[in-house]
JSON list of C-alpha atoms in Angstrom, two decimals:
[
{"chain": "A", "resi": 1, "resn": "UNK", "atom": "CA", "xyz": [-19.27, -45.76, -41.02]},
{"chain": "A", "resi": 2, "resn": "UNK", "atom": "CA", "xyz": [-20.87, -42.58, -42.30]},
{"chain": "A", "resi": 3, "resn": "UNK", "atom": "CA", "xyz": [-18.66, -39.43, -41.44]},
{"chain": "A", "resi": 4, "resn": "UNK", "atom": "CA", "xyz": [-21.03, -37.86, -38.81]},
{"chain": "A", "resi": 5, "resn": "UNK", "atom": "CA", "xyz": [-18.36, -35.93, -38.22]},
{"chain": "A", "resi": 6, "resn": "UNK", "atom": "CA", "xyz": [-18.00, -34.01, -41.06]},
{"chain": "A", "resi": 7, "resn": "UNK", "atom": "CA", "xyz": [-21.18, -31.84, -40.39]},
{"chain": "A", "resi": 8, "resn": "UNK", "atom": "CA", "xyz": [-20.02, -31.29, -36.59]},
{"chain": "A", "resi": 9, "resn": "UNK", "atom": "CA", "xyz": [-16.92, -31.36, -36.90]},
{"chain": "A", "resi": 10, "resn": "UNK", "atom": "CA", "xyz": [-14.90, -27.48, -39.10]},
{"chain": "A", "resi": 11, "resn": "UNK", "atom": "CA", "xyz": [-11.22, -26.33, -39.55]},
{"chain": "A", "resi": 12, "resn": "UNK", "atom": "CA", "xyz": [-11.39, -22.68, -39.84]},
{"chain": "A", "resi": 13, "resn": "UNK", "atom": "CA", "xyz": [-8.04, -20.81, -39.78]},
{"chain": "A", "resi": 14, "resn": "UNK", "atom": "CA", "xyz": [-10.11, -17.89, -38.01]},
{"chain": "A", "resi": 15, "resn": "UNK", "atom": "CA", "xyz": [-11.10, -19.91, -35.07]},
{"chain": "A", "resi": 16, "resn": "UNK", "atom": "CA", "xyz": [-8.71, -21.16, -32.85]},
{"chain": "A", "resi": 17, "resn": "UNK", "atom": "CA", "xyz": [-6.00, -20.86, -35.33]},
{"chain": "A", "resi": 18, "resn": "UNK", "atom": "CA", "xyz": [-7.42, -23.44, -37.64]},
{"chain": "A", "resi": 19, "resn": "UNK", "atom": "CA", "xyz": [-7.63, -26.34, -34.87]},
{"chain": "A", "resi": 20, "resn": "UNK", "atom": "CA", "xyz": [-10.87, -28.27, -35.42]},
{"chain": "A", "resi": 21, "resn": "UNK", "atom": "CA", "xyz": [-13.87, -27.43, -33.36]},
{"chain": "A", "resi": 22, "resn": "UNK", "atom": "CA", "xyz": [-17.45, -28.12, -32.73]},
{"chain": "A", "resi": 23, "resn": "UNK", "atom": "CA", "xyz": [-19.57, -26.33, -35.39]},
{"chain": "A", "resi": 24, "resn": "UNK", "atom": "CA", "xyz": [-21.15, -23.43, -33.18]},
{"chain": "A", "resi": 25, "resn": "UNK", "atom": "CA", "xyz": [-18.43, -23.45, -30.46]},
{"chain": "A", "resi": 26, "resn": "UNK", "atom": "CA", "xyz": [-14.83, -22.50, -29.96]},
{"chain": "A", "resi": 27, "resn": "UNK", "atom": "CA", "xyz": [-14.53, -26.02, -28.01]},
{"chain": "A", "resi": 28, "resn": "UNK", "atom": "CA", "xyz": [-11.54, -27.83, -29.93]},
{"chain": "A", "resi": 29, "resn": "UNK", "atom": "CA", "xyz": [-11.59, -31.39, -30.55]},
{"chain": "A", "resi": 30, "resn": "UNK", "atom": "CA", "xyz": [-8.66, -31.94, -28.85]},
{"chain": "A", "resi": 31, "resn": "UNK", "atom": "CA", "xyz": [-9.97, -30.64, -25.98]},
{"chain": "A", "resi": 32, "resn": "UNK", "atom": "CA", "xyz": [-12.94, -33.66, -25.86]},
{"chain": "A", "resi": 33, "resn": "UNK", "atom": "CA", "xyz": [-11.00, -36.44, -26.46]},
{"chain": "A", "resi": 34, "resn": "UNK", "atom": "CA", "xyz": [-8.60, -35.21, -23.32]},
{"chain": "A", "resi": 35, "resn": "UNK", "atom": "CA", "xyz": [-11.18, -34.72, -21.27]},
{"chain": "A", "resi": 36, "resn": "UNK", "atom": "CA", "xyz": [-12.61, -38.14, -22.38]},
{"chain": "A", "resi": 37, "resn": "UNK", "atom": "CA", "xyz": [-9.19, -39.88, -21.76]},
{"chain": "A", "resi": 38, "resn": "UNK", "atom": "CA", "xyz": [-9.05, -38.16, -18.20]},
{"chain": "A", "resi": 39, "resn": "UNK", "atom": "CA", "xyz": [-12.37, -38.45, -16.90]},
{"chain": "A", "resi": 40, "resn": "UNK", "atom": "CA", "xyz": [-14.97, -40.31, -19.31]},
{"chain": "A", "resi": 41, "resn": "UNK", "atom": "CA", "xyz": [-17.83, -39.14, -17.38]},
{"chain": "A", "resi": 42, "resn": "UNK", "atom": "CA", "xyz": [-19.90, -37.31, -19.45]},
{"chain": "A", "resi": 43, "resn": "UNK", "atom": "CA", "xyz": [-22.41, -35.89, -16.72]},
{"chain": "A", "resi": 44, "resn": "UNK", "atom": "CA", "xyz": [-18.82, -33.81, -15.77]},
{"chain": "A", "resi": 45, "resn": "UNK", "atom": "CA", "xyz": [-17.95, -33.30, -19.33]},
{"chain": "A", "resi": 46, "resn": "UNK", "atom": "CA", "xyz": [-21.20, -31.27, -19.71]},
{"chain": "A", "resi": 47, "resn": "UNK", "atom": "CA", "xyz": [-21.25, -29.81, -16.94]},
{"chain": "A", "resi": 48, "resn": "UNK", "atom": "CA", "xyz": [-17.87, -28.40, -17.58]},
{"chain": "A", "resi": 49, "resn": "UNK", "atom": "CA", "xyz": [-19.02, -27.38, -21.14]},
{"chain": "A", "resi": 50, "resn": "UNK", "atom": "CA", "xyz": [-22.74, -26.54, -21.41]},
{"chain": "A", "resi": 51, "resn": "UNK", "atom": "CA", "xyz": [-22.59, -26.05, -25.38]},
{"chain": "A", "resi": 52, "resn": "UNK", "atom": "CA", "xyz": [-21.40, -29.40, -25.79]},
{"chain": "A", "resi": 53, "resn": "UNK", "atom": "CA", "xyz": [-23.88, -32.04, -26.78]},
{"chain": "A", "resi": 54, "resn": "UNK", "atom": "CA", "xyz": [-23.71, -35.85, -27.27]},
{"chain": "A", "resi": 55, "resn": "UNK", "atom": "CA", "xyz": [-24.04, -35.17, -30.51]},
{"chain": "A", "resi": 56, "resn": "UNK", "atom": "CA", "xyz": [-20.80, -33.32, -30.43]},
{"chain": "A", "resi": 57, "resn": "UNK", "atom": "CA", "xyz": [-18.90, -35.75, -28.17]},
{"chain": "A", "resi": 58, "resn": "UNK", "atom": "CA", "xyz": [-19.96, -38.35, -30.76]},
{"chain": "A", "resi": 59, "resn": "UNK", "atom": "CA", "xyz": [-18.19, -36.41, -33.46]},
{"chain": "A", "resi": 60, "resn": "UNK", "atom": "CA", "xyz": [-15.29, -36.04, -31.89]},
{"chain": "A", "resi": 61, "resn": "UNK", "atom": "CA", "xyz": [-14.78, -39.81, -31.32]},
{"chain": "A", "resi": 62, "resn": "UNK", "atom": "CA", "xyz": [-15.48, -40.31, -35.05]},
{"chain": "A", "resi": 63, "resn": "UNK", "atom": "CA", "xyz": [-12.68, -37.58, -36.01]},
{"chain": "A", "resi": 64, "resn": "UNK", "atom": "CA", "xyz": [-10.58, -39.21, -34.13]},
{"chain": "A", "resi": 65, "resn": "UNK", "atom": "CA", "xyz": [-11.12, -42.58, -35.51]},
{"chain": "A", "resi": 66, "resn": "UNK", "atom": "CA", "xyz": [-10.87, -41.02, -39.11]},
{"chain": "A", "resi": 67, "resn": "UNK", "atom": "CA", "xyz": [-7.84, -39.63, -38.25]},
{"chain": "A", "resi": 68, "resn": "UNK", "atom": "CA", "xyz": [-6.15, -42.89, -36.79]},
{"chain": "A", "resi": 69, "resn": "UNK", "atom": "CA", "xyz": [-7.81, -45.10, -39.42]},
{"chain": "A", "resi": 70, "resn": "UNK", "atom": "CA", "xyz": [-6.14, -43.58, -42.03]},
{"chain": "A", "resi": 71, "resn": "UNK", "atom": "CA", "xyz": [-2.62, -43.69, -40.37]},
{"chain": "A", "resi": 72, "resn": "UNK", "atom": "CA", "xyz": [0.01, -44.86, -42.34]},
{"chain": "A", "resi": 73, "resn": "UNK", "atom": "CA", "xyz": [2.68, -47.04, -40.19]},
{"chain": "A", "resi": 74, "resn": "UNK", "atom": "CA", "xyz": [5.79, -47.72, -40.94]},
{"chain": "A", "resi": 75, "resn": "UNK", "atom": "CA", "xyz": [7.68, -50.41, -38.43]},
{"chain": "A", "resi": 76, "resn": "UNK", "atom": "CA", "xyz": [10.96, -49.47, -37.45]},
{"chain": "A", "resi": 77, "resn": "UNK", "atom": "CA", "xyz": [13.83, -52.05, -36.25]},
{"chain": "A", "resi": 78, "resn": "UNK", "atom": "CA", "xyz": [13.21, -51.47, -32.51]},
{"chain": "A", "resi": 79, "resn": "UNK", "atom": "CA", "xyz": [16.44, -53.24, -31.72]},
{"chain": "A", "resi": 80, "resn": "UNK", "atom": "CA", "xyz": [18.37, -50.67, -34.23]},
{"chain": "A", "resi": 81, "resn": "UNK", "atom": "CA", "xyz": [16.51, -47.90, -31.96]},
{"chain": "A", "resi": 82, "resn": "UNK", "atom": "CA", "xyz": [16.84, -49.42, -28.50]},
{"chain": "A", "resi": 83, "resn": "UNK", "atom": "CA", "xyz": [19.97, -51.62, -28.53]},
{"chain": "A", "resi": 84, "resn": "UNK", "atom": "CA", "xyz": [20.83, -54.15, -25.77]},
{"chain": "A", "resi": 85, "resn": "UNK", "atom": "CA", "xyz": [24.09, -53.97, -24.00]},
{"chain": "A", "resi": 86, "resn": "UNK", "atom": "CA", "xyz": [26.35, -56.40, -25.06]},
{"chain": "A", "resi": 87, "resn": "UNK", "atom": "CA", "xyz": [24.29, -57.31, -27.99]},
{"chain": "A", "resi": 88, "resn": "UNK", "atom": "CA", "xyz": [26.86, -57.25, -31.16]},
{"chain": "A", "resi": 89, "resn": "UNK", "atom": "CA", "xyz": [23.75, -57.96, -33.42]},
{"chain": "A", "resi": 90, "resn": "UNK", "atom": "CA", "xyz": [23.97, -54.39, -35.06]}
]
C-alpha cells in the first residue's frame, strides 16, 4: 500500500502540540477517525469540517492502519489477569 498518508498526513510540535494533522489544517487525526467511528457519514463529516477533503479522510484511515499494522502484541495469560473463583489453577 503506498503511504498516501505521508504527504497529508504532519507532526509538528507547533501545531496542536505535535498531534498529527491534516497538512493545511489544525484538524487532528484523531479527531477523523472519532468522528468516523461515531457517525461514518461523510456528507456530516464535511459539513462539520469544510477544509476537510476525501482526500484527507483517506489519509487518516491509512495513518491509522500504519499505525495498527505495525503493532507489536504481546499475549498475556488472561486467566493470570482475570482469575475464576474457585479456580486453584494459579
Amino acid at each position: 500500500m503506498y503511504n498516501h498518508y505521508m504527504a497529508q498526513i504532519i507532526v509538528d510540535p507547533k501545531v496542536l502540540a505535535g498531534k498529527p494533522v491534516i497538512k493545511g489544517t489544525r484538524i487532528p487525526v484523531e479527531l477523523v477517525l472519532k468522528k468516523l467511528a461515531t457517525n461514518p457519514n461523510l456528507k456530516n463529516l464535511f459539513a462539520a469540517y469544510p477544509r476537510l477533503t476525501p482526500e484527507g479522510v483517506k489519509a487518516c484511515l491509512e495513518y491509522a492502519h500504519a499505525a495498527v499494522s505495525n503493532e507489536v502484541v504481546h499475549p498475556l495469560n488472561y486467566q493470570a489477569i482475570n482469575p475464576v473463583p474457585g479456580n486453584n489453577l494459579i
